[in-house]
Tab-separated table of C-alpha atoms and ligand atoms in Angstrom:
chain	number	residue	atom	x	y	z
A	1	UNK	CA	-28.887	33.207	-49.412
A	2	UNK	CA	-29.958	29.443	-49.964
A	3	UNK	CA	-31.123	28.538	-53.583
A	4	UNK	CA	-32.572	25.787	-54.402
A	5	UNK	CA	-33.136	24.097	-58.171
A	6	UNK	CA	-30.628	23.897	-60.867
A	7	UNK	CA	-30.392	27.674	-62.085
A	8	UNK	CA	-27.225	28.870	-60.938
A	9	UNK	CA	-27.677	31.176	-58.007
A	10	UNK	CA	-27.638	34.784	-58.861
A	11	UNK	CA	-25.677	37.090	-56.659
A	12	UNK	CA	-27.791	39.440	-53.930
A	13	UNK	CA	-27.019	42.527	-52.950
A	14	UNK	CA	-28.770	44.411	-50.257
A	15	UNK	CA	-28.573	48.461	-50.266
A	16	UNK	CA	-28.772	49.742	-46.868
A	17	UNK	CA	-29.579	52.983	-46.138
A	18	UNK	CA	-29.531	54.363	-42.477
A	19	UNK	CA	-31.987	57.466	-42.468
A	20	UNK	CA	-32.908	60.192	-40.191
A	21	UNK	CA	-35.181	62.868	-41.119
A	22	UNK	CA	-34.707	62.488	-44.828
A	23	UNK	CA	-38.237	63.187	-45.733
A	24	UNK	CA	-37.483	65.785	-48.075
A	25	UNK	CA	-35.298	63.605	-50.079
A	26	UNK	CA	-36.556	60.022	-50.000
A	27	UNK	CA	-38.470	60.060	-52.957
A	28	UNK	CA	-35.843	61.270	-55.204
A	29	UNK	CA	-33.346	59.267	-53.662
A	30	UNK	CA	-35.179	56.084	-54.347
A	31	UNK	CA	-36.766	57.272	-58.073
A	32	UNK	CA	-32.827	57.615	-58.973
A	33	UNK	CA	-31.965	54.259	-57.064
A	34	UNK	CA	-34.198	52.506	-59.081
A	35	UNK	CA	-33.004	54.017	-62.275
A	36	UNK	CA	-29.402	52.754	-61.200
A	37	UNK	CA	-30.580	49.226	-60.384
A	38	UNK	CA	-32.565	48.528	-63.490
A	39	UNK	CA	-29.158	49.056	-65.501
A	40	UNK	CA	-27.775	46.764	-63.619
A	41	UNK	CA	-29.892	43.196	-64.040
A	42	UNK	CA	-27.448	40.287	-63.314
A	43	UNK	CA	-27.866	40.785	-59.887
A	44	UNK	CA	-30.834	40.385	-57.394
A	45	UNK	CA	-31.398	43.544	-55.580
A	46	UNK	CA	-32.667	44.171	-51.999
A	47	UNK	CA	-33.319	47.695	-50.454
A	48	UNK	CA	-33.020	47.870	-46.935
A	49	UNK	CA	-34.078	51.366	-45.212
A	50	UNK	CA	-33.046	51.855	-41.345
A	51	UNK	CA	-35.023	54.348	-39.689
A	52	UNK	CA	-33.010	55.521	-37.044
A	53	UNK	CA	-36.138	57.343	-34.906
A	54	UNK	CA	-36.758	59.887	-37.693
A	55	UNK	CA	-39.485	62.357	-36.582
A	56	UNK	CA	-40.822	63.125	-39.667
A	57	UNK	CA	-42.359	60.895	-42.195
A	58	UNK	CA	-39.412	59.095	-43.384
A	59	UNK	CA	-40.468	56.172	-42.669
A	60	UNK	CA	-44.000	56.193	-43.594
A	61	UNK	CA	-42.871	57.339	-47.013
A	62	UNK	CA	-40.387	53.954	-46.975
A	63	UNK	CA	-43.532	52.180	-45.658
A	64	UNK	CA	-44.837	53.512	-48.901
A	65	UNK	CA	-42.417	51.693	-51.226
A	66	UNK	CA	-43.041	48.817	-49.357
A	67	UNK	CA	-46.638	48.474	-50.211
A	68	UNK	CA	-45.678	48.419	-54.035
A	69	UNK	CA	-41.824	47.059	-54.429
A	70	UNK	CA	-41.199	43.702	-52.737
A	71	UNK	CA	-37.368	44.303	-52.709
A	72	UNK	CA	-38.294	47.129	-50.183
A	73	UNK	CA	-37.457	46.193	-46.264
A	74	UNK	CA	-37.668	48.664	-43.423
A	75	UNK	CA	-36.264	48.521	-39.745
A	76	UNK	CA	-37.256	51.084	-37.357
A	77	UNK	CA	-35.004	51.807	-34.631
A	78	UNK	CA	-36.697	52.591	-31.818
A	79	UNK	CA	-35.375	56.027	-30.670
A	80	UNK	CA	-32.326	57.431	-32.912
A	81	UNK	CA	-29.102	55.749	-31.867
A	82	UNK	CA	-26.664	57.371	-34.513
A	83	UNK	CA	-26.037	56.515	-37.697
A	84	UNK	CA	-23.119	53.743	-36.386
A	85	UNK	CA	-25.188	51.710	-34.593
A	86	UNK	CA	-28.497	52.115	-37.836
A	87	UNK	CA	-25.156	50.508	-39.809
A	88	UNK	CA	-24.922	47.669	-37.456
A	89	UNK	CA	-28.770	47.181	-37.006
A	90	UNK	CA	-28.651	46.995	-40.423
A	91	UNK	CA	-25.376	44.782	-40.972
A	92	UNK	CA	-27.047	42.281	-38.888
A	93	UNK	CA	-30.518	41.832	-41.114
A	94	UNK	CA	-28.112	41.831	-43.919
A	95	UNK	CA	-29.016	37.957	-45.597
A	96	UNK	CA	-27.554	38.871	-49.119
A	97	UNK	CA	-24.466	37.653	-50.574
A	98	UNK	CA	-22.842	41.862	-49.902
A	99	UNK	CA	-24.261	44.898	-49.106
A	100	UNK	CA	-24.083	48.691	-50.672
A	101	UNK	CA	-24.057	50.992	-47.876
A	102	UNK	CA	-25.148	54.612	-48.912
A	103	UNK	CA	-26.711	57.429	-47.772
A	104	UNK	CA	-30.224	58.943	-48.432
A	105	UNK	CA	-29.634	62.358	-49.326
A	106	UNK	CA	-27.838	61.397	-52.662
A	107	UNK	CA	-24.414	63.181	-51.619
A	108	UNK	CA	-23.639	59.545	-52.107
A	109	UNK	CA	-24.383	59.292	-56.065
A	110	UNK	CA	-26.071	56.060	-56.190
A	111	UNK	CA	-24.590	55.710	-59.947
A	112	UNK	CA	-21.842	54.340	-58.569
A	113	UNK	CA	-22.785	50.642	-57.367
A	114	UNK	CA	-22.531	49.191	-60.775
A	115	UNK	CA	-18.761	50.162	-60.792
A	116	UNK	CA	-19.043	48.457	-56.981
A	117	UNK	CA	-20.621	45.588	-57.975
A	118	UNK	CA	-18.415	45.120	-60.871
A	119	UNK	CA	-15.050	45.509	-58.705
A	120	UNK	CA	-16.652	42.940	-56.298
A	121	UNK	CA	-17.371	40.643	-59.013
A	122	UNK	CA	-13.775	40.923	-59.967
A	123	UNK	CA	-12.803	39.622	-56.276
A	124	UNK	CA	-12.370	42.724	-54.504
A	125	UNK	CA	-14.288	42.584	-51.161
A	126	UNK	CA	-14.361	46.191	-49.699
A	127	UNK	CA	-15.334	48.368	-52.365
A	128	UNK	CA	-14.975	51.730	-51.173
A	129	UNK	CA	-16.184	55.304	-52.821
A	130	UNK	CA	-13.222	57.436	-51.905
A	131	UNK	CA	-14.046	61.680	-52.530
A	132	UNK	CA	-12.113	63.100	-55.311
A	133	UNK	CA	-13.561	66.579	-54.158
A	134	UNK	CA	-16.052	67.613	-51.372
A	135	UNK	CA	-18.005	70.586	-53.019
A	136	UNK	CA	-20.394	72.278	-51.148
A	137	UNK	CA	-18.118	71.799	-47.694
A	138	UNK	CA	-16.838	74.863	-46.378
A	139	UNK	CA	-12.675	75.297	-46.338
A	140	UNK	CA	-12.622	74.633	-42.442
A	141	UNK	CA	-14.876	71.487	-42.840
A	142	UNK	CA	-12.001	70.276	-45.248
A	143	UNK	CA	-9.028	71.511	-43.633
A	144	UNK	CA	-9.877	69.875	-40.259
A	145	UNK	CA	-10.894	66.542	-41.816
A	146	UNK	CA	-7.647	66.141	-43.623
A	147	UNK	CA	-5.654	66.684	-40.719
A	148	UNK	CA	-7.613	64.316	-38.818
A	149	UNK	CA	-6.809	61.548	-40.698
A	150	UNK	CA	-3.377	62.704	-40.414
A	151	UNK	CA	-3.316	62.141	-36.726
A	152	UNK	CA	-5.264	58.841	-36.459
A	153	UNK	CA	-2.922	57.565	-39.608
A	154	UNK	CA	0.072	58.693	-37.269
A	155	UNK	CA	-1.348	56.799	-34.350
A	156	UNK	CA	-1.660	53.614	-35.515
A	157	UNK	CA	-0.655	50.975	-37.716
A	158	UNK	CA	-4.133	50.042	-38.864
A	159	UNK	CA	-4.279	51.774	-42.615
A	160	UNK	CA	-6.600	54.061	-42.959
A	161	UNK	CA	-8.208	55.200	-45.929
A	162	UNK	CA	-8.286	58.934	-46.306
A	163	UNK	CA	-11.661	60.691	-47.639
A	164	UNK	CA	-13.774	58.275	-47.077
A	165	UNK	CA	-17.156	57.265	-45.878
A	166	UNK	CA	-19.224	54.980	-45.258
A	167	UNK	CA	-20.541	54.988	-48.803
A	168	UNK	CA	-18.984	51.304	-50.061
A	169	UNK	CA	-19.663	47.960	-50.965
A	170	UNK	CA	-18.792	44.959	-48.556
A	171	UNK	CA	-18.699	41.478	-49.513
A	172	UNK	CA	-19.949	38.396	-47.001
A	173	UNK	CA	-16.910	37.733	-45.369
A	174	UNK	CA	-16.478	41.588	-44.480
A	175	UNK	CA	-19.849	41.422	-43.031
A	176	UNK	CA	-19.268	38.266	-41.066
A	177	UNK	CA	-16.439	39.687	-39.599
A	178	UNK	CA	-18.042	43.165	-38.758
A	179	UNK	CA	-20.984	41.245	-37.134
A	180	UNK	CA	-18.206	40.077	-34.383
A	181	UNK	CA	-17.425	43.575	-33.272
A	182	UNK	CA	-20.430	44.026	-30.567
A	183	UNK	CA	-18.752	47.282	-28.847
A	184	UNK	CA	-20.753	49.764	-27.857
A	185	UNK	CA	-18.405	52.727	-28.406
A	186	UNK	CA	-18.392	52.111	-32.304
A	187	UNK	CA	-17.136	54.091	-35.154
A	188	UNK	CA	-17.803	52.177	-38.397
A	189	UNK	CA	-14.962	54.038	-40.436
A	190	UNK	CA	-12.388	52.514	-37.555
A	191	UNK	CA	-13.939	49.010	-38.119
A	192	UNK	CA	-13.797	49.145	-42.126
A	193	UNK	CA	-9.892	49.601	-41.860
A	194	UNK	CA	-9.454	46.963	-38.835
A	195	UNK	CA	-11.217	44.377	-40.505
A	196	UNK	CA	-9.163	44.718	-43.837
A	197	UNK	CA	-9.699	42.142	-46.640
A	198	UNK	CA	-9.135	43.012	-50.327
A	199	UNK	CA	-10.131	46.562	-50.612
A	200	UNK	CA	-10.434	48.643	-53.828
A	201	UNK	CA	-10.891	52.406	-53.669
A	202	UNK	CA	-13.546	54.347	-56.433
A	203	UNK	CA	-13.166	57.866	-56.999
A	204	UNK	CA	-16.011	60.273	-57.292
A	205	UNK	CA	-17.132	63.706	-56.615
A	206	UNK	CA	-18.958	64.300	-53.291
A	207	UNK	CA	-21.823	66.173	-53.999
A	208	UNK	CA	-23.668	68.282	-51.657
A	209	UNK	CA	-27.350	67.395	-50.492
A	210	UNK	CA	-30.353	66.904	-52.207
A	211	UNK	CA	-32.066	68.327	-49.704
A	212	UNK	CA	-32.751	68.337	-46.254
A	213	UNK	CA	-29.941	69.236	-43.812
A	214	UNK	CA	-26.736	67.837	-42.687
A	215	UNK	CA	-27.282	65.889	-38.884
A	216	UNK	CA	-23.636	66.109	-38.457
A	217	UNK	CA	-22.767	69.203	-36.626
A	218	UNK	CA	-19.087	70.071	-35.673
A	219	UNK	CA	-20.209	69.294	-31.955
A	220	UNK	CA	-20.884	65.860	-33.457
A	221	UNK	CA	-18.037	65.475	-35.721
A	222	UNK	CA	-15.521	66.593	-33.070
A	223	UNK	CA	-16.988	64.124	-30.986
A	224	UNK	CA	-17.012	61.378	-33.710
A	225	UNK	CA	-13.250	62.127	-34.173
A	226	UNK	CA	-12.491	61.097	-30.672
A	227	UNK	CA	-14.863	58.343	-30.558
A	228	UNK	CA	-12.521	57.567	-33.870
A	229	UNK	CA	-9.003	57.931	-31.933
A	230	UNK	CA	-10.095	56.295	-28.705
A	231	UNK	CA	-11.355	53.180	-30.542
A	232	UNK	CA	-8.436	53.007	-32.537
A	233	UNK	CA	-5.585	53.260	-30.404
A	234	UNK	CA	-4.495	54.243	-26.883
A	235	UNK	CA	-1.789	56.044	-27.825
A	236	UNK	CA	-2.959	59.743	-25.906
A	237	UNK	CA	-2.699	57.452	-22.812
A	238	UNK	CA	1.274	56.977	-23.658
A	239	UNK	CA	1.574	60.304	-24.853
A	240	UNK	CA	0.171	61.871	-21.870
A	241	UNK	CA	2.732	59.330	-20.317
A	242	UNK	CA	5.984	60.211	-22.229
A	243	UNK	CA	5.076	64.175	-21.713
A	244	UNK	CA	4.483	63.941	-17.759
A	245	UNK	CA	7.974	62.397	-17.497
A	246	UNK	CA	9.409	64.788	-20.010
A	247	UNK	CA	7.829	67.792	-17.965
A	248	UNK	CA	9.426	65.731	-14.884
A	249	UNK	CA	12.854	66.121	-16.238
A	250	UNK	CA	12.429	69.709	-17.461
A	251	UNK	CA	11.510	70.105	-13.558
A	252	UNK	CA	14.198	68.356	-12.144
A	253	UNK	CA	16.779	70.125	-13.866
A	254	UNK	CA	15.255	73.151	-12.823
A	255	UNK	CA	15.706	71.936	-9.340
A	256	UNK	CA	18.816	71.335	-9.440
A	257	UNK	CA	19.706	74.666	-11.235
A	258	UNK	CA	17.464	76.548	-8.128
A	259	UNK	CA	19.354	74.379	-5.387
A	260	UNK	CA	22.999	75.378	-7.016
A	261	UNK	CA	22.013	78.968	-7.618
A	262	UNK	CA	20.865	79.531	-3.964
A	263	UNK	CA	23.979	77.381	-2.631
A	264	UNK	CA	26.024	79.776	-4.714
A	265	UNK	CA	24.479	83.107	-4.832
A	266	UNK	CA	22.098	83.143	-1.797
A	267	UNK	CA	18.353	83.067	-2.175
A	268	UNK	CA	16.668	85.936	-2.365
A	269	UNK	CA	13.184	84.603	-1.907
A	270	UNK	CA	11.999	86.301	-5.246
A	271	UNK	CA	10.592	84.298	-8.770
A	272	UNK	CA	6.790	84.300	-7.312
A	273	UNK	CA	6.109	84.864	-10.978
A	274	UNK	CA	7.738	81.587	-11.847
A	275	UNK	CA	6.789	79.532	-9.434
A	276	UNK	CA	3.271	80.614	-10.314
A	277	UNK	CA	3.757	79.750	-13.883
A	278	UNK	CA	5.459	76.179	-13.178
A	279	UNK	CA	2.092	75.466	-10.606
A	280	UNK	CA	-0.308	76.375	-13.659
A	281	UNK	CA	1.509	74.492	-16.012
A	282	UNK	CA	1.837	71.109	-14.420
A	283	UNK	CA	-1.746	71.880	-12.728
A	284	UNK	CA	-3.047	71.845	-16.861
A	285	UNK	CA	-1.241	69.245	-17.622
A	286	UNK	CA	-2.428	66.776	-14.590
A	287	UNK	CA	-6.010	67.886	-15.305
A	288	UNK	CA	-5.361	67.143	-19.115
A	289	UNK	CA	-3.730	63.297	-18.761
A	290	UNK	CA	-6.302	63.029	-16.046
A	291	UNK	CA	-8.931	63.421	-18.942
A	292	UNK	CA	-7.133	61.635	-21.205
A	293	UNK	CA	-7.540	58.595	-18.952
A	294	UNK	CA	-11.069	59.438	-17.944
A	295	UNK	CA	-11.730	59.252	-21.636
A	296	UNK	CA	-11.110	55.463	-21.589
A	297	UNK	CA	-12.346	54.914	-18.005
A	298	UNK	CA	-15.741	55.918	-19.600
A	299	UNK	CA	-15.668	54.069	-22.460
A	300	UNK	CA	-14.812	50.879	-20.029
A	301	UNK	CA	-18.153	52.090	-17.881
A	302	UNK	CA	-19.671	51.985	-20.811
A	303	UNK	CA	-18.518	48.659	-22.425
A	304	UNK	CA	-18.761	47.098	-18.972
A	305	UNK	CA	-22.761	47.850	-18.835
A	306	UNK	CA	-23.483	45.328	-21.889
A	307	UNK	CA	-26.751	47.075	-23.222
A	308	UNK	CA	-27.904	47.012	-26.541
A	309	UNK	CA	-26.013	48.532	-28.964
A	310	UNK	CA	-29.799	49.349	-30.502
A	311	UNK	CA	-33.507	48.324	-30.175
A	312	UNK	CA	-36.030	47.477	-33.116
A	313	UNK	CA	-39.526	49.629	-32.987
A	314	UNK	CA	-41.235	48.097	-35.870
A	315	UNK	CA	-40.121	45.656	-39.146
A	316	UNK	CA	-41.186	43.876	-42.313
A	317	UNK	CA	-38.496	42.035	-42.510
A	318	UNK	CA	-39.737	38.315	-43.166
A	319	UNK	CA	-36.914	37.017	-41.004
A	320	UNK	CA	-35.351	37.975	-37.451
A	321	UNK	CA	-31.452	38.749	-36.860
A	322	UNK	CA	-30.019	35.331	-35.227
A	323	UNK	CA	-28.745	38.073	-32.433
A	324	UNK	CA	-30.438	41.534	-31.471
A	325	UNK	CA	-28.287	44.406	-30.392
A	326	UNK	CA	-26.444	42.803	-27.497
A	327	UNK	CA	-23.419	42.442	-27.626
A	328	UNK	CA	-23.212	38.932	-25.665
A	329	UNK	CA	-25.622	37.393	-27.560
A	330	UNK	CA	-24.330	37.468	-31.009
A	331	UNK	CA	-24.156	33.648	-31.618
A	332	UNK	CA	-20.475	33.987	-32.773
B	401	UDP	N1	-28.208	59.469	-40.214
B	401	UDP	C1	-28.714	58.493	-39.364
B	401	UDP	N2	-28.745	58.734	-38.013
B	401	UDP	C2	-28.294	59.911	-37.466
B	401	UDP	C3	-27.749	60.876	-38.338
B	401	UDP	C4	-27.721	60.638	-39.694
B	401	UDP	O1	-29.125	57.427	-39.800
B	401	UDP	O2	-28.364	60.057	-36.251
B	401	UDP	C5	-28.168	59.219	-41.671
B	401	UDP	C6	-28.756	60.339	-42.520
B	401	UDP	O3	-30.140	60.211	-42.663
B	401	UDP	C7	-28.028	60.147	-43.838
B	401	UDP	C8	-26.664	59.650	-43.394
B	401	UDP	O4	-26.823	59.119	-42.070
B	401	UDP	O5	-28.630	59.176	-44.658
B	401	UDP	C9	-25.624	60.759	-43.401
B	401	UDP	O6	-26.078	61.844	-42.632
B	401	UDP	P1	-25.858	63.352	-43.087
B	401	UDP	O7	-26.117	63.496	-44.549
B	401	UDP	O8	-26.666	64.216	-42.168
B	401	UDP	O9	-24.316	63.540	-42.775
B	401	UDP	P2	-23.220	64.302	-43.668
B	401	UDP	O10	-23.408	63.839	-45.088
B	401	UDP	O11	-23.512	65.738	-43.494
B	401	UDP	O12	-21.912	63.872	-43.085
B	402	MG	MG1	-25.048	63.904	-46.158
């Protein structure tokens, strides 16, 4: 932010919070961010809520704030596009000197940021909330999250932190360098690792909701974990790779053990069974790698088309994004 005059420049902070739906818990989200923010006066706050196309009155209620609090900015999305690309809409309006990213239905407890702020004051950049405990998850929700991260940390080289959402504080140069990453196929918690910088992990205990309910399916979490892998790394294309030419040895061998027996012993025209079972095997696992690659074909379609990565419905933000959602036009 430019200051002008000779009082030193106090440090800005913008808290953005992507929204969907959160009607039911707005109010007491922002009564206990206020409470937070007051204890913390050295720095200049800046709320900024992203409606990404609620269809309830979340954002008249944020509309609301507005009218009273000058430190309250909106941007309406205008459809929902996911709670990535609300992050990036978001990113880019971003004018502050970092930004607290956190989420409206206080599972993120907003008492943390003055433990943020205070790590990013010490010169950390990436100040991440990482859950101690996830109460009010079910066993399976838990168990299939850890051993995702498993898998994507076994994938690639890129460190990736464990437990973790989006729920974190990132410093200027983190946000210029996320504002370069105009793909379409985005997963935020894939970016916050690529990007690196000096990171600094908080512990806390995830609460559950409010109120409200959770938008994140497993429908939309399974497909968030591929989204996660894909964008990462292309390793399934090499694995589907290294185990068609395994199952090609396996298969030659076999061959060759066929062609001797029958030299030896004299065919006897039998192993239907077998034959059946090699067909459906390799059948399954051509249909799989042909997926596998189809997965990335679409993601090039995708990519390739250029569009938007969002659109902006409505705004009181006092001054416009130096690029909109498309990718090419980013000014970078
Ligand atoms: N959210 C969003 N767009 C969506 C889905 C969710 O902006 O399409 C917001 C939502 O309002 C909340 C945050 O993202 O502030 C996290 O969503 P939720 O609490 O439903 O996810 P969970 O905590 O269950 O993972
Ligand atoms: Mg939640």
């Amino acid at each position: 932010m430019a200051h002008t005059g000779d009082t030193p420049a106090r440090p800005t902070v913008t808290i953005l919070v992507p929204m969907f739906n959160e009607e039911a818990v707005l109010q007491l989200f922002y009564d206990e961010l206020n409470r937070v923010i007051e204890q913390i006066p050295h720095i200049d706050f800046v709320y900024l809520f992203v409606d990404d196309g609620s269809r309830d009155a979340s954002l008249s209620i944020v509309k609301n704030f507005a009218v009273n609090d000058a430190r309250v900015h909106y941007l309406a999305l205008s459809r929902n596009f996911g709670k990535e690309r609300a992050l990036l809409a978001g990113f880019d309006h971003v004018v502050t000197d970092a930004v607290v990213v956190i989420d409206a239905d206080l599972q993120d407890p907003p008492a943390l940021i003055a433990e943020m702020v205070d790590l990013w004051q010490q010169g950390y950049q990436d100040v991440y909330a990482q859950r101690r405990s996830r109460r009010g998850e079910t066993w399976l929700k838990r168990a299939t999250s850890n051993a995702y991260y498993r898998v994507l940390q076994s994938v690639t080289r890129v460190e990736i932190q464990a437990n973790t959402g989006d729920f974190r504080l990132l410093d200027r140069a983190c946000l210029d360098a996320l504002a370069r990453f105009r793909e379409s196929e985005r997963n935020m918690k894939a970016l916050f690792s690529w990007i690196g910088f000096k990171k600094q992990a908080i512990l806390f205990d995830r609460e559950p909701r409010a109120a409200g309910k959770s938008k994140f399916n497993y429908w939309r979490l399974t497909n968030l974990a591929v989204d996660g892998i894909t964008s990462f790394t292309t390793a399934p294309l090499r694995v589907s790779g290294f185990f068609g030419f395994l199952v090609s040895i396996v298969a030659f061998v076999y061959l060759l053990v066929t062609v001797i027996h029958a030299l030896l012993f004299g065919s006897d025209a039998a192993g239907y069974p077998s034959l059946m079972a090699v067909i459906l095997f390799l059948g399954g696992v051509q249909l799989m790698s042909l997926g596998v690659i189809g997965e990335y074909v679409g993601r090039i379609f995708n990519e390739t088309k250029d569009r938007p990565n969002y659109l902006i419905g409505e705004s009181n933000l006092p001054h416009e994004a130096d690029h909109d959602g498309t990718p090419g036009r980013n000014g970078h």
